[in-house]
Coordinates of C-alpha atoms in Angstrom, one line a residue:
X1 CA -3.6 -35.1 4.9
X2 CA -5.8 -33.3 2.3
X3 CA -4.0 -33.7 -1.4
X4 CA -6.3 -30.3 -2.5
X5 CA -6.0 -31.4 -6.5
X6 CA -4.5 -27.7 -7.0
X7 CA -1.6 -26.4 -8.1
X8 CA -1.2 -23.4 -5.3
X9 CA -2.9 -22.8 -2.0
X10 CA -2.9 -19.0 -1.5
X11 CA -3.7 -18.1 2.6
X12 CA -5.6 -15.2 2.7
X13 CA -8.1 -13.6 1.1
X14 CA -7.4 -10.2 0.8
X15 CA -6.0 -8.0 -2.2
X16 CA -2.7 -9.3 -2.1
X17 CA -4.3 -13.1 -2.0
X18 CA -6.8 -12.1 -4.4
X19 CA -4.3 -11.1 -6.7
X20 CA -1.8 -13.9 -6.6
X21 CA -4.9 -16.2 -6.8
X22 CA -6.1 -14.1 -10.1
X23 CA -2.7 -13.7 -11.7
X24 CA -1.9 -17.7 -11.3
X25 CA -5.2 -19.0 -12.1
X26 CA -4.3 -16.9 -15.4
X27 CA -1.2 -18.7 -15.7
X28 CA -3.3 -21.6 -16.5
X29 CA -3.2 -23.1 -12.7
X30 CA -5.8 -24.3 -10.6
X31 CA -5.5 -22.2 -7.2
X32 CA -7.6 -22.1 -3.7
X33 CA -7.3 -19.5 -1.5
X34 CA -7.7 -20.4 2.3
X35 CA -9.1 -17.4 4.2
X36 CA -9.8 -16.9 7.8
X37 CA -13.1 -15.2 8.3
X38 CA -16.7 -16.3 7.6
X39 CA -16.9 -14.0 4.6
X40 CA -14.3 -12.3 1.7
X41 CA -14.1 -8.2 2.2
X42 CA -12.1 -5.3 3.1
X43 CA -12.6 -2.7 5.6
X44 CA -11.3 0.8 4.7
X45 CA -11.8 3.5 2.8
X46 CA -9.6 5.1 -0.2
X47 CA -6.7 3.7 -2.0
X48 CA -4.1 5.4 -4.2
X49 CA -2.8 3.4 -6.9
X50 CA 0.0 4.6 -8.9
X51 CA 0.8 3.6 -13.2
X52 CA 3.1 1.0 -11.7
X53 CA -0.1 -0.9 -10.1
X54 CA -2.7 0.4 -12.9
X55 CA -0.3 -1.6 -15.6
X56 CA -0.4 -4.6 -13.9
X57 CA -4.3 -4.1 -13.5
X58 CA -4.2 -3.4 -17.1
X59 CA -2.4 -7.0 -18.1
X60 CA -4.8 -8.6 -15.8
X61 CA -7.8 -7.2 -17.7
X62 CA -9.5 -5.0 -14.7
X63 CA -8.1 -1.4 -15.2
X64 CA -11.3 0.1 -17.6
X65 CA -13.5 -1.7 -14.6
X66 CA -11.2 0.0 -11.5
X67 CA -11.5 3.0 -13.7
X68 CA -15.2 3.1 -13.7
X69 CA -15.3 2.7 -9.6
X70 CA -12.8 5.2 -8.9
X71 CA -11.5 8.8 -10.2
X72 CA -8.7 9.5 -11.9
X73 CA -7.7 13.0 -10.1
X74 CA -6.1 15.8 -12.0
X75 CA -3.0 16.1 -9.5
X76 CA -1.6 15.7 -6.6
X77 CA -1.3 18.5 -5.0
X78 CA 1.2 19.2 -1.4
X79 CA 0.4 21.9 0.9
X80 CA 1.5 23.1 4.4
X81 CA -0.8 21.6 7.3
X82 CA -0.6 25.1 9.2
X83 CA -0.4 28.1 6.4
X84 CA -2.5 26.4 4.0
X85 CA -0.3 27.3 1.4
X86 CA 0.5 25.0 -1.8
X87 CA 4.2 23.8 -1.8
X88 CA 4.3 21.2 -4.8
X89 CA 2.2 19.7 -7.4
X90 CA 2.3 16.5 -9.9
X91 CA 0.3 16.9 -13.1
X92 CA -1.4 13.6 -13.2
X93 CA -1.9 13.8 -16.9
X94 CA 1.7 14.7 -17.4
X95 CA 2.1 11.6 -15.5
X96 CA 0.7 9.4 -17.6
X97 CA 2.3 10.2 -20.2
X98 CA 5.5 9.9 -19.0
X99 CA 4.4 5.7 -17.3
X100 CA 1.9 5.4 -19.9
X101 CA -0.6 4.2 -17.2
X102 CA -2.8 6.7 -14.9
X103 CA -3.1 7.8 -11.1
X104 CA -6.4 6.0 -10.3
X105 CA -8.0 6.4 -6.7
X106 CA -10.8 3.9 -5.4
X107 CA -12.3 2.3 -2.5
X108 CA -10.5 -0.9 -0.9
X109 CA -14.0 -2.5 -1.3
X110 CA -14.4 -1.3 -4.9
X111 CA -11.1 -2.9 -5.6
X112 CA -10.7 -5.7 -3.5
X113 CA -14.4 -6.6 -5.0
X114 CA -13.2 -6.3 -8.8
X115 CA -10.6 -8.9 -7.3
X116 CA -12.9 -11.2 -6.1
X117 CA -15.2 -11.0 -8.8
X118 CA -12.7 -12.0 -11.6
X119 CA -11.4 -14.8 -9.3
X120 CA -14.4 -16.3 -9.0
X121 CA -14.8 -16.0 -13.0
X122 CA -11.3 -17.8 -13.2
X123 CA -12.5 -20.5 -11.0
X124 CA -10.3 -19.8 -8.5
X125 CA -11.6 -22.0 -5.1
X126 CA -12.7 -19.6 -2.7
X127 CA -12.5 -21.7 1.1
X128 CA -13.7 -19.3 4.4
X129 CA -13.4 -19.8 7.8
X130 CA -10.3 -21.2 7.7
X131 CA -7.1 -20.4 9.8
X132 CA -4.0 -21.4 8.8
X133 CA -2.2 -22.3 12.2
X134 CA 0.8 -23.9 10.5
X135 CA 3.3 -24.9 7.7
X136 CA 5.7 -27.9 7.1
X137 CA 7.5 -28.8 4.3
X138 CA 7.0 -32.0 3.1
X139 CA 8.6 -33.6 -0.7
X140 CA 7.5 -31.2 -4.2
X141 CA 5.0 -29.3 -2.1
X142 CA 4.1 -28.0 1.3
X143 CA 1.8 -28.1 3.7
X144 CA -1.1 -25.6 5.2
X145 CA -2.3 -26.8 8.5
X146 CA -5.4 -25.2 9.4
X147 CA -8.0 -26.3 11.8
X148 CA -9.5 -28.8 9.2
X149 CA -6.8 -30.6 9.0
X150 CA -3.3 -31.0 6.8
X151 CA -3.8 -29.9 3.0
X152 CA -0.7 -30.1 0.6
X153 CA -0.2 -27.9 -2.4
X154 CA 2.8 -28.2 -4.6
X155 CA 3.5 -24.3 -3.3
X156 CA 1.7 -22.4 -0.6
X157 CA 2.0 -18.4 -0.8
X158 CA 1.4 -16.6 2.3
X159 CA -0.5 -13.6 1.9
X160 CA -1.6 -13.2 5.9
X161 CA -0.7 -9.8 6.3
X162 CA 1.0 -8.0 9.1
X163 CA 0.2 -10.2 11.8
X164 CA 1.2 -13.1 9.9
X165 CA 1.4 -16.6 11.0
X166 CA 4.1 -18.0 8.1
X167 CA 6.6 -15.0 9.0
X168 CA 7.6 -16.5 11.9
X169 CA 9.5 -19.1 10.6
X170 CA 11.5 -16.7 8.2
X171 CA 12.5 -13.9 11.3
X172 CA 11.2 -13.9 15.1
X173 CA 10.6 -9.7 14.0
X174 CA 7.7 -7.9 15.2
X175 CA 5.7 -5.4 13.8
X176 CA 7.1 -2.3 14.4
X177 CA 4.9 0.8 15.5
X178 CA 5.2 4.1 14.3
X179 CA 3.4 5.9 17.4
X180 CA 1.2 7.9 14.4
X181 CA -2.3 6.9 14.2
X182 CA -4.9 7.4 11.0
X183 CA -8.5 8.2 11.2
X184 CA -10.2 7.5 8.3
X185 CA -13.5 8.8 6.5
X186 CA -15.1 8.2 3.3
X187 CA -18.4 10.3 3.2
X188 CA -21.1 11.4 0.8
X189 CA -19.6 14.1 -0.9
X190 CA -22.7 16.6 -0.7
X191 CA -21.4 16.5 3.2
X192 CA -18.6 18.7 2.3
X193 CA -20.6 21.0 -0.4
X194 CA -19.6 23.6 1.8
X195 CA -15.7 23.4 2.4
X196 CA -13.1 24.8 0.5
X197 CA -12.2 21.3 -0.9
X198 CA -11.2 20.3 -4.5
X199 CA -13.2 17.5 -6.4
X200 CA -10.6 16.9 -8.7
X201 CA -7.2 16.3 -6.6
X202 CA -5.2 14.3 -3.8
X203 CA -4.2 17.1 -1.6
X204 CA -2.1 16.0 1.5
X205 CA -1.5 18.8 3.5
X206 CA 1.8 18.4 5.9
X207 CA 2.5 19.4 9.0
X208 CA 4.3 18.9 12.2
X209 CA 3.9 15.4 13.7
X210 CA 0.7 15.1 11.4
X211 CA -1.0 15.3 8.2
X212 CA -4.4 15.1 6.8
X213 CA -5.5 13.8 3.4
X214 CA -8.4 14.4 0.8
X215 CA -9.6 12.9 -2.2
X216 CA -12.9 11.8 -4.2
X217 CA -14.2 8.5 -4.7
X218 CA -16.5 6.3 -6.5
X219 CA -16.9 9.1 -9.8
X220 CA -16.9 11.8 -7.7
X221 CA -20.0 10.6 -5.4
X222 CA -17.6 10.4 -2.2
X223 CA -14.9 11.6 -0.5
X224 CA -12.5 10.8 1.5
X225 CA -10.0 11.9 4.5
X226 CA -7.6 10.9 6.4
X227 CA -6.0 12.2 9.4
X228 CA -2.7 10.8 10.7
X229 CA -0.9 12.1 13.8
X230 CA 1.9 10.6 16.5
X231 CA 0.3 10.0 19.6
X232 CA 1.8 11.0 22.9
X233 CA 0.1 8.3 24.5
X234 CA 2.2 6.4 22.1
X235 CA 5.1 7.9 23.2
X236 CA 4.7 7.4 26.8
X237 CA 4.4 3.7 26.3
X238 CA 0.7 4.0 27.6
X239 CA -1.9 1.5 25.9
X240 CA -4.4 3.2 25.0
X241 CA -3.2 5.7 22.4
X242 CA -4.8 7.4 19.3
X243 CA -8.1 8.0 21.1
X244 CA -10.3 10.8 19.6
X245 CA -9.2 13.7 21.7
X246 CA -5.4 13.0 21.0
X247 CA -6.8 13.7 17.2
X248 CA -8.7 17.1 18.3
X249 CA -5.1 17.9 20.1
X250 CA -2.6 17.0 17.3
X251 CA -4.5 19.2 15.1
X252 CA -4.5 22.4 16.5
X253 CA -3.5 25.3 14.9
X254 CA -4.1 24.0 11.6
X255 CA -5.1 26.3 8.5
X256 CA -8.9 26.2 8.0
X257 CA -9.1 23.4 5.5
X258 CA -8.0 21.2 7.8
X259 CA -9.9 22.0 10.7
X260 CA -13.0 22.0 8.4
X261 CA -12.7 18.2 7.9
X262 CA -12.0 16.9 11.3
X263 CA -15.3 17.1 12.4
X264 CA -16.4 14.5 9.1
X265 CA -13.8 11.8 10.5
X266 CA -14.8 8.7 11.5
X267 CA -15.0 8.4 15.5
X268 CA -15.7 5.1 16.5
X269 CA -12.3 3.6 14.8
X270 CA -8.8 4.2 14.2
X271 CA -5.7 2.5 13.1
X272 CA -2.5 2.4 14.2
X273 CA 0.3 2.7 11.8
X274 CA 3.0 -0.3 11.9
X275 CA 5.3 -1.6 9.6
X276 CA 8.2 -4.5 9.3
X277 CA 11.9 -4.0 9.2
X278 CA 13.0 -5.4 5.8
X279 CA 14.1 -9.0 5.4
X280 CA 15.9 -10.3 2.3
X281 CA 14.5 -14.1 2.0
X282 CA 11.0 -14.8 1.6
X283 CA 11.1 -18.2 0.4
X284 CA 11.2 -21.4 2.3
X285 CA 11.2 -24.5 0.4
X286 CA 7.8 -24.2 -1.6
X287 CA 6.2 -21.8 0.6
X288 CA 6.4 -18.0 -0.1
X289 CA 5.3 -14.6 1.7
X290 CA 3.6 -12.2 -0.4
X291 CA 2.3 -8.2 0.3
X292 CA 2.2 -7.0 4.0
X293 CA 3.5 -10.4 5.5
X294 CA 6.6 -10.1 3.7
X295 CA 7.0 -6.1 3.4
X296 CA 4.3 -4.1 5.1
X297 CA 4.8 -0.5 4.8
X298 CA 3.8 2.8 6.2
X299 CA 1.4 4.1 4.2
X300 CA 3.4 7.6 3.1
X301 CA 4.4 6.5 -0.6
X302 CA 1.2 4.6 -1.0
X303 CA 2.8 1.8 -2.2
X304 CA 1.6 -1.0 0.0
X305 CA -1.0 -2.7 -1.8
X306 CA 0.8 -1.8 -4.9
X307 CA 3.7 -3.5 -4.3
X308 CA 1.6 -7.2 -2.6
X309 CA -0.1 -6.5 -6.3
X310 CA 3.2 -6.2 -8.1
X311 CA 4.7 -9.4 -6.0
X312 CA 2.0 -11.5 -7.8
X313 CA 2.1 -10.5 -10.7
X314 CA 6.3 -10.8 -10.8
X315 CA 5.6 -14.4 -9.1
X316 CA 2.6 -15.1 -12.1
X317 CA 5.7 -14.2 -14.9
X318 CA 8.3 -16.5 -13.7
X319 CA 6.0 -18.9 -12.9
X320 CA 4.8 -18.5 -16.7
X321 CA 8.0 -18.9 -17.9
X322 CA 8.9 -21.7 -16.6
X323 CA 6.3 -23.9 -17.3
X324 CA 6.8 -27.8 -18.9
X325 CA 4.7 -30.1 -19.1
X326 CA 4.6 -31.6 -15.7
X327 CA 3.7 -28.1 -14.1
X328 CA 5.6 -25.3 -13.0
X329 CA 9.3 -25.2 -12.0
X330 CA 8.4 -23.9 -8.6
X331 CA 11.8 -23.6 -7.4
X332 CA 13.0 -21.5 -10.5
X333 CA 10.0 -19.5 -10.2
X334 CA 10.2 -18.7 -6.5
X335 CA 14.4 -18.2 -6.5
X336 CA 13.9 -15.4 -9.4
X337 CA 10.8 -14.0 -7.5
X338 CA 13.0 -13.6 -4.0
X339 CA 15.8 -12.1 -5.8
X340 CA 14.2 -9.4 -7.5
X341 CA 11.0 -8.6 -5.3
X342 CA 13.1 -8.3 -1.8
X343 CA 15.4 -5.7 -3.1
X344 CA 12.8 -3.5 -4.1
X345 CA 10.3 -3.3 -1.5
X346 CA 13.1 -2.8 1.0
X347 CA 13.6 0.2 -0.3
X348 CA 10.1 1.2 -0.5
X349 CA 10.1 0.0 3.3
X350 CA 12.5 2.0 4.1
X351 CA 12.1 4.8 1.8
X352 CA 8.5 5.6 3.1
X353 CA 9.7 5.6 6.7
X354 CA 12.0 8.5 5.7
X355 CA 9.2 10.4 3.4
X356 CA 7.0 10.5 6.7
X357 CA 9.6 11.7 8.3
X358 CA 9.4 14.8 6.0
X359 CA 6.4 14.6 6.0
X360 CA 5.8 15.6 9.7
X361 CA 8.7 18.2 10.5
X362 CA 8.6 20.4 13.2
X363 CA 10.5 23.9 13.2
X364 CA 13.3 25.2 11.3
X365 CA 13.3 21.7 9.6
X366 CA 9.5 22.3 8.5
X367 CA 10.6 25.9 7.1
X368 CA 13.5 24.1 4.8
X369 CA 11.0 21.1 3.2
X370 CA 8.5 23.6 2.2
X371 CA 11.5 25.6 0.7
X372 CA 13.0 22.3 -0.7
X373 CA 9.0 21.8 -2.3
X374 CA 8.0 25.3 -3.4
X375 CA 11.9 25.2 -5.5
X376 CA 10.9 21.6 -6.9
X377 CA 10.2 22.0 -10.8
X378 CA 6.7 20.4 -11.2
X379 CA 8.2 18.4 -14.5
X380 CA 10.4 16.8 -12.5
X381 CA 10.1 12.9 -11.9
X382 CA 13.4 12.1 -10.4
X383 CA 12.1 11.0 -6.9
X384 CA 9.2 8.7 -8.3
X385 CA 10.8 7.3 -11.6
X386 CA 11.7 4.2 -9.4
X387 CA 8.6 3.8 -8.2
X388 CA 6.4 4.3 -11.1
X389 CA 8.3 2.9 -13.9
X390 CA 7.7 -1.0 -15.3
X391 CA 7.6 -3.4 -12.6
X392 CA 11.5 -5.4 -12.8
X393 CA 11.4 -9.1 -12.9
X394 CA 14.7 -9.0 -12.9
X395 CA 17.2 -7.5 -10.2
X396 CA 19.7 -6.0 -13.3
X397 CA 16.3 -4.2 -14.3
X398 CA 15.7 -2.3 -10.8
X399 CA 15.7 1.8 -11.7
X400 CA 18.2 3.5 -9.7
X401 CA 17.3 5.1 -6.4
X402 CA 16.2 8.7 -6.8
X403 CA 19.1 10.2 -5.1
X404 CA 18.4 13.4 -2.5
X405 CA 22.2 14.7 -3.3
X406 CA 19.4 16.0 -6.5
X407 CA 17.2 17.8 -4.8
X408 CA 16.8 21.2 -5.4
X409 CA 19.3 23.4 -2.8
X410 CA 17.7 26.0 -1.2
X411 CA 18.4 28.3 1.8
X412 CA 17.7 27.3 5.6
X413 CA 15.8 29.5 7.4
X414 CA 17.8 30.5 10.5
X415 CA 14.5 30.0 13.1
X416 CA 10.6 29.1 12.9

């Protein structure tokens, strides 16, 4: 068995490793990060990230850099998928104001990249080609086993994603699918020179059983969509589901914007959307789960690499606080992480299950959440002040739930 000579061995290499590796490493630790493929990157396109991530990129010294790759939109602006029609808007300088951090949207590459590039300025040991196979627990530490060999850390924090190898010994869960698929597309932005699109806003139009989104990137010299849809195949238990002419299908009838930009998506991939059920222990002796292997989301609150940022930093904290002169008190640090960090992304699990469910409304029911919208006063924070407030290290510092008994009341419409 390799000793490693570091304090923490991070598995996994992207954002959520990247941060924990950054945010430890600042904490005055020496950290390696053990990732599977031959070379450190993310696939992707845009990313929102909202005041409650841009404040932890701010402590960590990278927000003016993530500023300068991205854009920081004027709103965010909701309108219906099939009238075209605006329903709600958030004033995103309004919003900053109010969390004191902004609404900043970049590439995955831009920021995982930003990540990567202060770790390796940290120090932070940067191992490839590596797969983690393995855990034990073994006295003050744990162990990675990975096919070269047995290396101990005094903690290990898995941050392996959705697929993830050290879930398994916390729950025997699988990921769960959603039967909606996403097409993706970050393009030039002369290609869309002649739509009727804005430059300066997230716009997700909604719709029934889909939803497309657009947004700039990289100071305004790209832009990007997204298309998400539930796929019949899906439905029907058939395997291959969210092909290209299931897109052209769940699209139909959609105002003009939309069909405008489904001819810029990308073709030749597509992801399907999963997520976990909730579980309320992440911790196992020294070893930890961290981002999407503890908590992956659906993406319709745009919290999920948000939150695998937030985990480090809350883990960075305690850990910093509870530091003597013989290292960290890893057990204190990772008991006061698990109590505050599984709370909270449960209900960000959950929550964004229900908001796509909103989201993608057919009928009568689509009728009453553009009413519910349109009546929505546009200074009105209630259903993200949970979200976007200061990060809790604490469970006794949790904001309450936004609670739908608040929402505004409106009329049902009797038929489509």
């Amino acid at each position: 068995m390799t000793e490693g000579n570091v304090d923490v061995l991070v598995v996994g290499g992207g954002i959520g490793g990247l941060a924990n590796a950054l945010a430890l490493t600042q904490k005055g630790l020496k950290v390696r990060v053990l990732e599977r493929a031959a070379q450190l990157g993310e696939v992707g396109a845009g990313m929102q990230l909202a005041p409650n991530c841009t404040r932890i990129l701010d402590q960590w010294g990278l927000l003016d850099e993530a500023v300068s790759l991205g854009v920081l939109p004027e709103r965010l602006v909701m309108k219906d998928a099939m009238e075209g029609g605006e329903l709600t808007t958030l004033d995103l300088a309004d919003l900053k104001e109010r969390y004191g951090y902004p609404y900043l949207v970049i590439h995955r590459s831009d920021l995982h990249g930003a990540l990567l590039r202060a770790c390796r300025d940290a120090g932070v040991d940067l191992v490839t080609d590596t797969t983690v196979t393995d855990y034990e627990q073994v006295e003050d530490g744990a162990v990675a086993v990975h096919d070269g060999g047995r290396e101990f850390a005094p903690a290990i924090i898995a941050a392996d994603g959705l697929g993830s190898t050290a879930r398994a010994l916390f729950s025997d869960d699988e990921p769960v699918s959603s039967s909606y698929v996403a097409y993706r597309g970050a393009i030039p932005v002369e290609q869309v020179d002649q739509l009727n699109v804005s430059l300066k806003d997230v716009v997700v139009y909604v719709g029934p059983k889909r939803h497309f989104v657009q947004y700039p990137l990289r100071q305004g010299e790209m832009f990007n969509q997204v298309a998400v849809f539930e796929s019949p195949k899906a439905r029907a238990g058939e395997e291959d589901w969210g092909t290209p002419d299931e897109l052209d299908a769940a699209f139909e009838g959609s105002c003009d914007s939309v069909q405008a930009g489904l001819p810029l998506m990308w073709r030749d991939r597509w992801w399907r959307m999963y997520d976990r059920n909730p579980i309320m222990n992440w911790v196992q002796g020294r070893l930890a789960l961290t981002g999407d292997a503890a908590h992956a989301p659906l993406q319709y609150l745009a919290q999920g690499a948000v939150m695998a940022m937030e985990d480090a930093w809350v883990l960075a904290e305690h850990v910093g606080q509870r530091m003597g002169a013989e290292g960290p008190d890893w057990d204190g640090a990772l008991a006061a992480y698990n109590a505050v960090r599984t709370e909270h992304c449960r209900r960000v699990v959950l929550t964004a299950r229900d908001w796509g469910n909103l989201w993608h409304h057919t009928g009568v029911k689509r009728l009453w959440r553009n009413a519910v919208m349109r009546a929505r006063d546009p200074k009105d924070y209630a259903f993200v002040d949970w979200l976007y407030g200061p990060t809790a290290l604490t469970p006794e510092l949790l904001a309450p739930m936004f609670d739908p008994a608040n929402a505004p009341t409106v009329e049902v419409p009797e038929s489509a």
